[in-house]
Coordinates of C-alpha atoms in Angstrom, one line a residue:
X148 CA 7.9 -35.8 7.3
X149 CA 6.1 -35.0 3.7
X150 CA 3.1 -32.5 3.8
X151 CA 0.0 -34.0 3.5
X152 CA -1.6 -31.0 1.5
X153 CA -1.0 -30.2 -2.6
X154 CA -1.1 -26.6 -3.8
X155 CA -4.5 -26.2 -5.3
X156 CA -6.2 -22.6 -5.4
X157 CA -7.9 -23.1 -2.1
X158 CA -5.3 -24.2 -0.2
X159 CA -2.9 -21.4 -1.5
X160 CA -5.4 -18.9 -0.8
X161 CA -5.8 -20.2 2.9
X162 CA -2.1 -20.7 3.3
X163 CA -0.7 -17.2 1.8
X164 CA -3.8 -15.1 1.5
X165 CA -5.8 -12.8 -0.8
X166 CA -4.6 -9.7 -3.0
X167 CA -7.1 -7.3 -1.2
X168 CA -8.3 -7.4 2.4
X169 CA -12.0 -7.0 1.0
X170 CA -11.7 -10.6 -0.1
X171 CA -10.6 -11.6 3.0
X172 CA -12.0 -13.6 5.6
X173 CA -12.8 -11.0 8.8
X174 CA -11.4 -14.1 11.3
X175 CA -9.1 -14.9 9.3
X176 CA -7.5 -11.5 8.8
X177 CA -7.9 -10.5 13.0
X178 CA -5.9 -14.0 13.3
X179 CA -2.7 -13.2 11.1
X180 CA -2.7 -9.5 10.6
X181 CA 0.7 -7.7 11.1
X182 CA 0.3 -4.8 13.6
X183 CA 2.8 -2.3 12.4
X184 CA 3.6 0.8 13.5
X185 CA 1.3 2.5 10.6
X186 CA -1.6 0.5 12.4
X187 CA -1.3 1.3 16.0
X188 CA -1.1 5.6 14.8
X189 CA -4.1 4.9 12.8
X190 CA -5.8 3.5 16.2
X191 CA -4.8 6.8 18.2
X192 CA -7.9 8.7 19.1
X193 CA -7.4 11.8 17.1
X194 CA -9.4 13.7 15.0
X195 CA -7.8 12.9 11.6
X196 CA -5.3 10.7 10.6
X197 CA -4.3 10.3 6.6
X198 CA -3.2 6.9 5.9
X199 CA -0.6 7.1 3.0
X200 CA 0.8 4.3 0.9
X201 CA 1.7 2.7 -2.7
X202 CA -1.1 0.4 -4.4
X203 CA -0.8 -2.7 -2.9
X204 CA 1.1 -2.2 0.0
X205 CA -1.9 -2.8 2.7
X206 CA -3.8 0.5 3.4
X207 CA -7.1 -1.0 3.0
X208 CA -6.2 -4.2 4.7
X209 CA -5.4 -1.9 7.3
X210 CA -8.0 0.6 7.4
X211 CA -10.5 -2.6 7.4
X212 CA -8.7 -4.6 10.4
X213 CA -9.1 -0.9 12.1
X214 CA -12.9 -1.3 11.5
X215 CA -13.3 -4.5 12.8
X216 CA -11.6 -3.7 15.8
X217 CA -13.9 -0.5 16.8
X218 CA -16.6 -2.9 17.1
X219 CA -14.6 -4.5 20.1
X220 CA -13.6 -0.7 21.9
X221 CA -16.0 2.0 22.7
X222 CA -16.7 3.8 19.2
X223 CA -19.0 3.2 16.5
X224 CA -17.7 2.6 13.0
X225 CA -18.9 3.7 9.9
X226 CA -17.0 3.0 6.2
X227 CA -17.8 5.3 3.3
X228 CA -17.5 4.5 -0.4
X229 CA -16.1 6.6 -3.2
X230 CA -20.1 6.5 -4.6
X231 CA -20.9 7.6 -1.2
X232 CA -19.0 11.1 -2.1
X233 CA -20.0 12.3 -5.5
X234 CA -20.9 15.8 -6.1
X235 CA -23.2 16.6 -9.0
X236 CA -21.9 19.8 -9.6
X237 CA -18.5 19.9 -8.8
X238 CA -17.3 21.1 -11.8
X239 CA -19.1 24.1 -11.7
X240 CA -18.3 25.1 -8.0
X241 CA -15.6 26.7 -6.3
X242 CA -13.1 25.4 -4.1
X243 CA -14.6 26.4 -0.9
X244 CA -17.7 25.6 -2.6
X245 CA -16.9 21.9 -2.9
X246 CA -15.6 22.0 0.4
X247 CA -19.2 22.6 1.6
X248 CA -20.5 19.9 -0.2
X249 CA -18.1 17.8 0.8
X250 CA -19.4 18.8 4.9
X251 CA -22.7 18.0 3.7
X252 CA -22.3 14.8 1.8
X253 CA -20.4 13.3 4.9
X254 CA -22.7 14.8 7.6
X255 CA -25.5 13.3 5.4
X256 CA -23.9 9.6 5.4
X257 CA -22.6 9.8 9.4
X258 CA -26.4 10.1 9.7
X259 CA -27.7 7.5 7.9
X260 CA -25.2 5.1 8.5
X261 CA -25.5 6.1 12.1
X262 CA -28.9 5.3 12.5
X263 CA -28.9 2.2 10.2
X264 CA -25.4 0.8 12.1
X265 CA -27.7 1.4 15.4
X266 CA -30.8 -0.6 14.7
X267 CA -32.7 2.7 14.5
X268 CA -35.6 3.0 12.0
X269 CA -36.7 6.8 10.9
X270 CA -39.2 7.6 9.0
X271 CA -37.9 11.6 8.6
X272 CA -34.5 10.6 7.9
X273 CA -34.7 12.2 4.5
X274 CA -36.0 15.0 5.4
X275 CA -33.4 15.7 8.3
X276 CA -31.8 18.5 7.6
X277 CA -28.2 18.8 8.3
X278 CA -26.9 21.3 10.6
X279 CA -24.0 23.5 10.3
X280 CA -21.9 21.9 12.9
X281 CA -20.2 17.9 13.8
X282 CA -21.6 19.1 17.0
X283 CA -25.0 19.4 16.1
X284 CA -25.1 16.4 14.0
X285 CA -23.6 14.1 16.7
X286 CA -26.4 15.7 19.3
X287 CA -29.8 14.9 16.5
X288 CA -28.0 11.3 16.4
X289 CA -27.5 10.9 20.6
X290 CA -31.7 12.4 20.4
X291 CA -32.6 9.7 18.5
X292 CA -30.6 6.8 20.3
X293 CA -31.5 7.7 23.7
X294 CA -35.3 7.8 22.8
X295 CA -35.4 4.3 22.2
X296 CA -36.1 1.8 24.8
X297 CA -35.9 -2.5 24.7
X298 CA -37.2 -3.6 21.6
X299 CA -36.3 -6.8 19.6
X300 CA -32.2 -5.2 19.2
X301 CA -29.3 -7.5 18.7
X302 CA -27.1 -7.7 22.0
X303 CA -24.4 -6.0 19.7
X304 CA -26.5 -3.2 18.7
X305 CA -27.9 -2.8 22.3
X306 CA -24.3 -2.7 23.1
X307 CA -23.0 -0.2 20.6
X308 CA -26.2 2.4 21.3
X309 CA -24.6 2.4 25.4
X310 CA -20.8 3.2 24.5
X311 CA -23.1 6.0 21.6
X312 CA -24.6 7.3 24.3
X313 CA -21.8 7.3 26.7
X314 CA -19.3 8.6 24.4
X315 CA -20.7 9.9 21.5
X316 CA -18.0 9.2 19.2
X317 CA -18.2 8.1 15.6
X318 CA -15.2 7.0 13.4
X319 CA -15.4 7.8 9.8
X320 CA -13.5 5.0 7.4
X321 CA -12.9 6.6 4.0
X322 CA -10.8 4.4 1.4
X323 CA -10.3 4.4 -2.8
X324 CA -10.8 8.1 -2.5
X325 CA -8.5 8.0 -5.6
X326 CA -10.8 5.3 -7.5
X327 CA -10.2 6.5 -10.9
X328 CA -7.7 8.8 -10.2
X329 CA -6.4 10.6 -13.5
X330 CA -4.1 13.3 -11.7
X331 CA -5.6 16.0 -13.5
X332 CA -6.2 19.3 -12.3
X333 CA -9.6 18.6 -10.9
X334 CA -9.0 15.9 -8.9
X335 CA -6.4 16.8 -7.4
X336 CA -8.8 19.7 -6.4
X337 CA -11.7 17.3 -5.1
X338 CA -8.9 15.4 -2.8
X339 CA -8.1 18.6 -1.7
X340 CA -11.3 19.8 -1.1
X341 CA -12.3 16.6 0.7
X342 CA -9.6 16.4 3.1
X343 CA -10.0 19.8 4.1
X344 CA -13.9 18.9 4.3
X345 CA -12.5 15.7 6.8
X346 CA -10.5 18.1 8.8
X347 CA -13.1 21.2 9.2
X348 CA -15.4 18.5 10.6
X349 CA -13.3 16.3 12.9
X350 CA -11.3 19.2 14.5
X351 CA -14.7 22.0 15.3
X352 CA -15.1 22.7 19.2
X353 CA -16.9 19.6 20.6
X354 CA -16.4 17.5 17.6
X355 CA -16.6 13.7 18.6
X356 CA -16.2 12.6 14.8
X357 CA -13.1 10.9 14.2
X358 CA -12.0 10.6 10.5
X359 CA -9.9 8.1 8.8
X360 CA -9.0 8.3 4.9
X361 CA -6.7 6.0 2.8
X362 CA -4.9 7.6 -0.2
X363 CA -2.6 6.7 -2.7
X364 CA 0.9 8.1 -2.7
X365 CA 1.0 9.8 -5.7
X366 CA -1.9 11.5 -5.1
X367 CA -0.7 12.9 -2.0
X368 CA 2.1 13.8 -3.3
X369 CA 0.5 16.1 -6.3
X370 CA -2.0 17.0 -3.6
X371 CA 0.6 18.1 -0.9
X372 CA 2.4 20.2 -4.0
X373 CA -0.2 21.6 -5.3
X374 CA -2.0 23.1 -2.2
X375 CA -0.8 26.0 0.1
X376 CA -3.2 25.0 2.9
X377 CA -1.5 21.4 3.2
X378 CA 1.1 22.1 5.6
X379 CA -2.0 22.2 8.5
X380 CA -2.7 18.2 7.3
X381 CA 1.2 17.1 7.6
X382 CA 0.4 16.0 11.0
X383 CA -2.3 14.0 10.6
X384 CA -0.3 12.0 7.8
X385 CA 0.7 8.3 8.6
X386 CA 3.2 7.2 6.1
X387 CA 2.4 2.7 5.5
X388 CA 5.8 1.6 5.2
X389 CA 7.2 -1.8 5.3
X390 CA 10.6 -3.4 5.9
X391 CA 11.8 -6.2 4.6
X392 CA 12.0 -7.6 8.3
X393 CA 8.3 -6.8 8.6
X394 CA 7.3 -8.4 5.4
X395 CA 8.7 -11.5 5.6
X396 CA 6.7 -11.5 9.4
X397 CA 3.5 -10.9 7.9
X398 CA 4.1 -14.3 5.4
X399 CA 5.5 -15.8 7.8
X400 CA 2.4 -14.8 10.7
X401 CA 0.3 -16.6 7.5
X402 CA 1.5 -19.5 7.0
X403 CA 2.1 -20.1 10.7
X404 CA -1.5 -19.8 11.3
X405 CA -2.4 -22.3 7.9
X406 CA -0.9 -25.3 10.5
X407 CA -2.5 -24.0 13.4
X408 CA 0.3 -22.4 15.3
X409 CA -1.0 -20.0 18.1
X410 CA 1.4 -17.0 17.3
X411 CA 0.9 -13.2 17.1
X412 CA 2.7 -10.7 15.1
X413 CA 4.2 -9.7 18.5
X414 CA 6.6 -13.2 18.1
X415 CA 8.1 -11.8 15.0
X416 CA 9.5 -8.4 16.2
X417 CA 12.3 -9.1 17.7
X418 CA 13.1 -12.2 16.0
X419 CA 16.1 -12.2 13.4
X420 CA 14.8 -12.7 9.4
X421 CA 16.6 -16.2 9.5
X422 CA 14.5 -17.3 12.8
X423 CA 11.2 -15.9 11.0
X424 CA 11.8 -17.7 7.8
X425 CA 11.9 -20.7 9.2
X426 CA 8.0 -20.7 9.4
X427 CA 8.4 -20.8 5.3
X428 CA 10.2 -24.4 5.8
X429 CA 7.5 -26.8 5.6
X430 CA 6.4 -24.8 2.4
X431 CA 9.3 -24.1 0.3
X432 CA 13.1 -25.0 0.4
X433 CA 15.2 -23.4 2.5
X434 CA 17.9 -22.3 -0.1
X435 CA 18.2 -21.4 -3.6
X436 CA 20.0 -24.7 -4.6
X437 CA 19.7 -24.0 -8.6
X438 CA 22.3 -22.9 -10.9
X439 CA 25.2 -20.9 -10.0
X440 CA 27.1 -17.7 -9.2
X441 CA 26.6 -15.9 -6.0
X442 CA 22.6 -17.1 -5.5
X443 CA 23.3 -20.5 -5.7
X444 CA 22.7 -21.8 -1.6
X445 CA 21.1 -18.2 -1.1
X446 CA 18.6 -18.2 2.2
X447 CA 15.5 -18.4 0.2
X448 CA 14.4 -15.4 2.1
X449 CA 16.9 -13.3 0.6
X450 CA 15.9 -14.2 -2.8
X451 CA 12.5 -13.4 -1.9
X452 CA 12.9 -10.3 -0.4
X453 CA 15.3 -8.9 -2.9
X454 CA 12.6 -9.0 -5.8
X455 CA 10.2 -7.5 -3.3
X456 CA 9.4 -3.5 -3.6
X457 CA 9.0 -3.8 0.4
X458 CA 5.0 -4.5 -0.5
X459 CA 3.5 -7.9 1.1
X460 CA 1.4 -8.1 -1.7
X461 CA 4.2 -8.7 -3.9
X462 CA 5.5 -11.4 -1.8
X463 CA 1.7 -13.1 -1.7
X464 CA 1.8 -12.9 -5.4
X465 CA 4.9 -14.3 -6.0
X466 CA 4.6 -17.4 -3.9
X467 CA 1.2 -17.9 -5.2
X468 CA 2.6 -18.1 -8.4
X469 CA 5.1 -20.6 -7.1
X470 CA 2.9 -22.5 -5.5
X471 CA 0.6 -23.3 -8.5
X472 CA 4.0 -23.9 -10.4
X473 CA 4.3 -26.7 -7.3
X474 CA 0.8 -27.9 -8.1
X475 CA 1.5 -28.1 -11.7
X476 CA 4.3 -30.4 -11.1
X477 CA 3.0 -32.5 -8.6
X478 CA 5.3 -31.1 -5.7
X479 CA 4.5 -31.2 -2.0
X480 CA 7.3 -27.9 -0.9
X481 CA 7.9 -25.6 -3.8
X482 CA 11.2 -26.1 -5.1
X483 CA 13.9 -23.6 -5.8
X484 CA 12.6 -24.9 -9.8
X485 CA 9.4 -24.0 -9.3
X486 CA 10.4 -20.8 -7.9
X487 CA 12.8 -20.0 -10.7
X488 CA 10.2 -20.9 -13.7
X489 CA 7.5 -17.9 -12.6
X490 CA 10.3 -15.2 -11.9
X491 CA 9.2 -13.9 -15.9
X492 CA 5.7 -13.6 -15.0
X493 CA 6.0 -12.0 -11.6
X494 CA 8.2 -9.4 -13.4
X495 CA 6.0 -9.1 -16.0
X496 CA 3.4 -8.5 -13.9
X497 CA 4.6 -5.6 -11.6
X498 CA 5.5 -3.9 -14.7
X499 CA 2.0 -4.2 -15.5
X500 CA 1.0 -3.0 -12.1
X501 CA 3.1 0.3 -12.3
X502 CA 1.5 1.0 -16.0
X503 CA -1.6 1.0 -14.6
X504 CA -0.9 2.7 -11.4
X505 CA 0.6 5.6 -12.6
X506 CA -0.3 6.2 -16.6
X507 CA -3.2 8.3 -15.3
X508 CA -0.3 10.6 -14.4
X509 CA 2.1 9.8 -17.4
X510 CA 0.2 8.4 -20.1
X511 CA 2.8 7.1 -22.2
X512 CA 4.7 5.6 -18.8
X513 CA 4.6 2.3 -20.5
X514 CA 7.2 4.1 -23.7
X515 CA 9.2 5.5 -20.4
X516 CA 9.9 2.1 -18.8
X517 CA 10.7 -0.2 -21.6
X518 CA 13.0 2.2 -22.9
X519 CA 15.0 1.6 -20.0
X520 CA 16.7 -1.4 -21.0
X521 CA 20.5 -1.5 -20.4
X522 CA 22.6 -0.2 -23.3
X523 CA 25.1 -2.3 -25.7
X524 CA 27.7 -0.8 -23.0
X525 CA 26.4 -1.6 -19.7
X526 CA 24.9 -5.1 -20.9
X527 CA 29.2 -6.1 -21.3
X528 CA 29.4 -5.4 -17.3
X529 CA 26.9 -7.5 -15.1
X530 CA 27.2 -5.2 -12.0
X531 CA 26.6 -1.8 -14.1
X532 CA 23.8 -3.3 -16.2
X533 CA 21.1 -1.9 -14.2
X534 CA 22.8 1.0 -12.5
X535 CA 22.9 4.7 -13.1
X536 CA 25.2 8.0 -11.7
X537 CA 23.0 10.9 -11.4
X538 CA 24.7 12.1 -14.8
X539 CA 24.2 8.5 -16.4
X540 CA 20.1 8.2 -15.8
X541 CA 19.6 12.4 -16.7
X542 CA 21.8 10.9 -20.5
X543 CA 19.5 8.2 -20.5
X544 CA 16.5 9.9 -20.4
X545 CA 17.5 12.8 -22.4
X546 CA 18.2 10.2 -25.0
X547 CA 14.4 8.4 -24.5
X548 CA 13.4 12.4 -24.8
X549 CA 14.7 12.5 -28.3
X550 CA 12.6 9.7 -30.2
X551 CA 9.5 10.1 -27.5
X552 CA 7.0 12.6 -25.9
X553 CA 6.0 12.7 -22.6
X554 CA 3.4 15.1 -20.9
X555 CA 2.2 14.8 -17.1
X556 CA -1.4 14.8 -16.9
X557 CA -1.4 17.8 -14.0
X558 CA 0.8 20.0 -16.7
X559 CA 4.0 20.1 -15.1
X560 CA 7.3 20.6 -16.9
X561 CA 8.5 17.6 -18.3
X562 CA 12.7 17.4 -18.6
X563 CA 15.2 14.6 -17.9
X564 CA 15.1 15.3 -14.2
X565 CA 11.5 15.5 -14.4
X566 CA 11.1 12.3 -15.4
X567 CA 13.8 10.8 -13.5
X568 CA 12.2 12.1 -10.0
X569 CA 9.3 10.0 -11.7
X570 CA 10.6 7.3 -11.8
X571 CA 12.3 7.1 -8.5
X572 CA 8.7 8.3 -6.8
X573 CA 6.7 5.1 -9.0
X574 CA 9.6 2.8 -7.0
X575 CA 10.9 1.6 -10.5
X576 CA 13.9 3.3 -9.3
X577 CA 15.4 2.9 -6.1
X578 CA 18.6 5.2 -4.4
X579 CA 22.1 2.9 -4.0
X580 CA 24.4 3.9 -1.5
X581 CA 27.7 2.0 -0.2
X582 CA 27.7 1.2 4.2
X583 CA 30.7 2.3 5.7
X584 CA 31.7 -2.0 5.2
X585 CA 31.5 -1.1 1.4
X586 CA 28.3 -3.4 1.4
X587 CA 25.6 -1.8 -0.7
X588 CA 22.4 0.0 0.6
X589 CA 19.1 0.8 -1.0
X590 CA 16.9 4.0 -0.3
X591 CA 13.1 3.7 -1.7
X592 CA 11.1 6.9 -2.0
X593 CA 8.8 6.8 1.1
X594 CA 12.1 6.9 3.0
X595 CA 13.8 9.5 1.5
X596 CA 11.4 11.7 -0.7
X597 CA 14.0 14.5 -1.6
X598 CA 16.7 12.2 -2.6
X599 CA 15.9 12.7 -6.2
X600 CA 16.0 16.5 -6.3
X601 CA 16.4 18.3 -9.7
X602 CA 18.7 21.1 -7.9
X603 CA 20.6 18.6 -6.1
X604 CA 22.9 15.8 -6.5
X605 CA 23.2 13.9 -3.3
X606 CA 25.3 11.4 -4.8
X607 CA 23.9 8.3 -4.5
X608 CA 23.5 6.1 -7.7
X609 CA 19.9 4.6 -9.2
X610 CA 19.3 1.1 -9.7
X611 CA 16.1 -0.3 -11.6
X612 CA 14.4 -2.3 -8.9
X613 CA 15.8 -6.2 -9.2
X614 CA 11.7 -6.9 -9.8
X615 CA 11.4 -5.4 -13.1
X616 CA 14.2 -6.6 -14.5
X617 CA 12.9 -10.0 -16.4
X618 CA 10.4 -7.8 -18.2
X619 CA 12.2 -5.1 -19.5
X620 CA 15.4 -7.5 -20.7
X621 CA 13.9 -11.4 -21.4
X622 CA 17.6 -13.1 -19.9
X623 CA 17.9 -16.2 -18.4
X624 CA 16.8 -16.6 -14.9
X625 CA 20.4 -16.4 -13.7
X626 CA 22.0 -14.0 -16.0
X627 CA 19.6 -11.4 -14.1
X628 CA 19.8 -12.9 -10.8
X629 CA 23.7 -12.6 -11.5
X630 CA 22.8 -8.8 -11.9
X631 CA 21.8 -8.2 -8.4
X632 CA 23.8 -7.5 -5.7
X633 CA 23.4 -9.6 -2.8
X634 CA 23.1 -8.5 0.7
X635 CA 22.8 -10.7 3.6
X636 CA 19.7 -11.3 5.3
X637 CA 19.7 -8.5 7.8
X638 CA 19.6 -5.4 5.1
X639 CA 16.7 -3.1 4.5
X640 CA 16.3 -2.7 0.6

């Protein structure tokens, strides 16, 4: 039976979903979020929990479904903003300084927000003076709320003052803390210095504040290397990972819901990728039946996945792109053609993604990445064109070294190795190993962060993720896709 729907911006949007969960629809995003394992530590009732992840890969999405759901248990929420955090005179003070102001600045907000999120209206507010302790600060709150009797409240807020009063509890939600991130010296220093602000306040004697922060990868990873004092924090860190089982549930959770199906992300989980991807069917063709080689009759899903970096963004961009390739061309079910003509863009535009993700660390990344094009000699053999030995990627980049300079913005040393553990922490690189079958097996960095170790070669091999590939050498859609080595729909890259 044809679909009775065409591809236009709306119904794209509807069907796969937005780029950021801000944009989202609240309903929409409690009726199709994925659950993961990430989400249900994040929802443990501890003191502080450090949500860690890539751009793009769903922290926010995550933190936010998080909030939404606090309204529904007993704690009261409250979200600060980057702009909620700014210190005047950070530059002049010292670290345990700023960690001060941090307290302050936060203690300052819970109250506000507190008051505000609880229908109650003070007149003193600004001149409330902070206390010294979370303990304090959650008692001046519980004072105010337990003075006020019937009024004109919403039932909601009614509701939220009793599970205050009977619990006392207030969740913190602190995202972009890395909004305009430049890895320098002193920033790494205020992520530091807030994060240790978080933890001072959430873990005093009788603290009932519960604190939640979402940060970038690779700015906890120059803050975790930087800081003596992290190793107390490694606890509270949740690492947002994905696999490519998981990702191709959370498209499929999306589109299932578009036609109305009453499934939960629960349905997936135990469900084989072929089973799952059959939710794609009344949306695009089941196979890659275009061209030839070892793609052509592919499960769609493996093509999918295999120029995914394990990100369900990625996968929401590329199918929006196909789908407005569909639209373009009239099409009902986007077509293993329509899918094959954006390829160039999508590649395109994750290179542009990881420029602008991680030049504020290496500022001439863009010099780094489009220097790694395959050579005269590996472009003569398909299955080595995009494939490095430890040795063969440490040449490479010793021979990028000698026409270009490259600096890290934090000062550290920048070699060959440097650089390559660079490139496998950004993702543009990703660890190759052969299964005891001989089939081949990929390793990304939130998996294995000491793979890529400049004292020691564990002997795996480096492969130039398959998405990046139509950028950095413009080849016919199949000469590239002839590049990749397929693996069946049941591996993890």
């Amino acid at each position: 039976m044809e679909n009775k729907f065409q591809f236009d911006d709306l119904t794209i949007q509807q069907m796969f979903g937005t780029d950021s969960a801000e944009d989202d629809d609240p309903e929409r995003l409690r009726a199709y979020f994925f659950k993961n394992r990430a989400y249900q530590n994040i929802r443990q009732p501890l003191p502080l929990r450090i949500l860690v992840g890539h751009k793009g890969i769903g922290k926010s999405a995550l933190l936010r479904m998080s909030f939404l759901e606090d309204k529904e248990d007993d704690v009261l929420p409250l979200r600060l903003q980057p702009n909620d955090l700014v210190i005047s005179s950070a530059i002049k003070q010292t670290f345990v300084e700023k960690i001060e102001s941090y307290k302050h600045l936060i203690s300052r907000r819970i109250y506000e927000r507190s008051l505000d999120k609880l229908g109650i209206f003070d007149e003193e507010a600004d001149k409330y003076k902070i206390q010294e302790t979370a303990k304090s600060l959650i008692a001046a709150i519980y004072d105010k709320v337990v003075k006020i009797s019937g009024g004109d409240a919403e039932a909601e807020t009614i509701r939220l003052r009793e599970r205050f009063v009977s619990n006392r509890i207030v969740r913190i939600y602190i995202d972009v803390v890395d909004r305009g991130w430049s890895a320098s010296k002193e920033d790494i220093n205020n992520i530091s210095a807030l994060i240790n602000a978080a933890r001072d306040l959430s873990n005093e004697d009788g603290s009932t504040i519960q604190v939640r922060i979402g940060l970038r990868s690779d700015a906890y990873f120059l803050y975790r290397t930087s800081d003596e004092s992290t190793d107390k924090i490694e606890g509270n860190v949740i690492r947002l990972t994905w696999t490519r089982h998981d990702v191709l549930a959370v498209m499929a959770l999306r589109v299932a819901h578009f036609f109305g199906k009453n499934v939960k992300e629960s349905d997936f989980k135990h469900r084989h990728q072929r089973e799952i991807s059959r939710e794609l069917d009344p949306v695009i063709e089941k196979n890659f039946s275009v061209g030839k080689g070892h793609w052509d009759g592919a499960p769609i899903s493996v093509v999918l996945l295999s120029l995914n970096r394990n990100r369900p963004r990625d996968l929401i961009k590329l199918l929006t792109e196909a789908g407005k390739e569909a639209y373009r061309n009239d099409h009902s079910i986007i077509t293993a053609n329509d899918l094959e003509k954006v390829f160039a863009n999508y590649s395109h535009g994750r290179i542009t993604d990881l420029i602008l993700e991680f030049k504020s660390e290496l500022p001439d990344i863009e010099k780094l990445i489009y220097n790694m094009t395959p050579s005269s000699k590996q472009n003569r053999d398909r299955h080595k064109r995009w494939l490095y030995t430890t040795d063969e990627l440490v040449l490479k980049i010793k021979n990028i070294l000698q026409s270009h300079n490259f600096y890290f913005t934090n000062g550290s040393a920048v070699s060959a190795k440097s650089l390559a553990e660079f490139l496998y922490k950004i993702d543009f690189l990703i660890a190759r190993s052969e299964s005891d079958t001989g089939s081949p097996e990929w390793t990304h960095f939130d998996q294995n962060r000491m793979l890529q170790s400049q004292f020691v070669d564990f002997g795996y091999k480096w492969e130039v993720h398959p998405a990046y590939r139509w950028a950095l050498q413009p080849k016919s859609v199949h000469e590239i896709l002839d590049s990749i080595a397929r693996e069946d729909e049941f591996g993890s890259r």
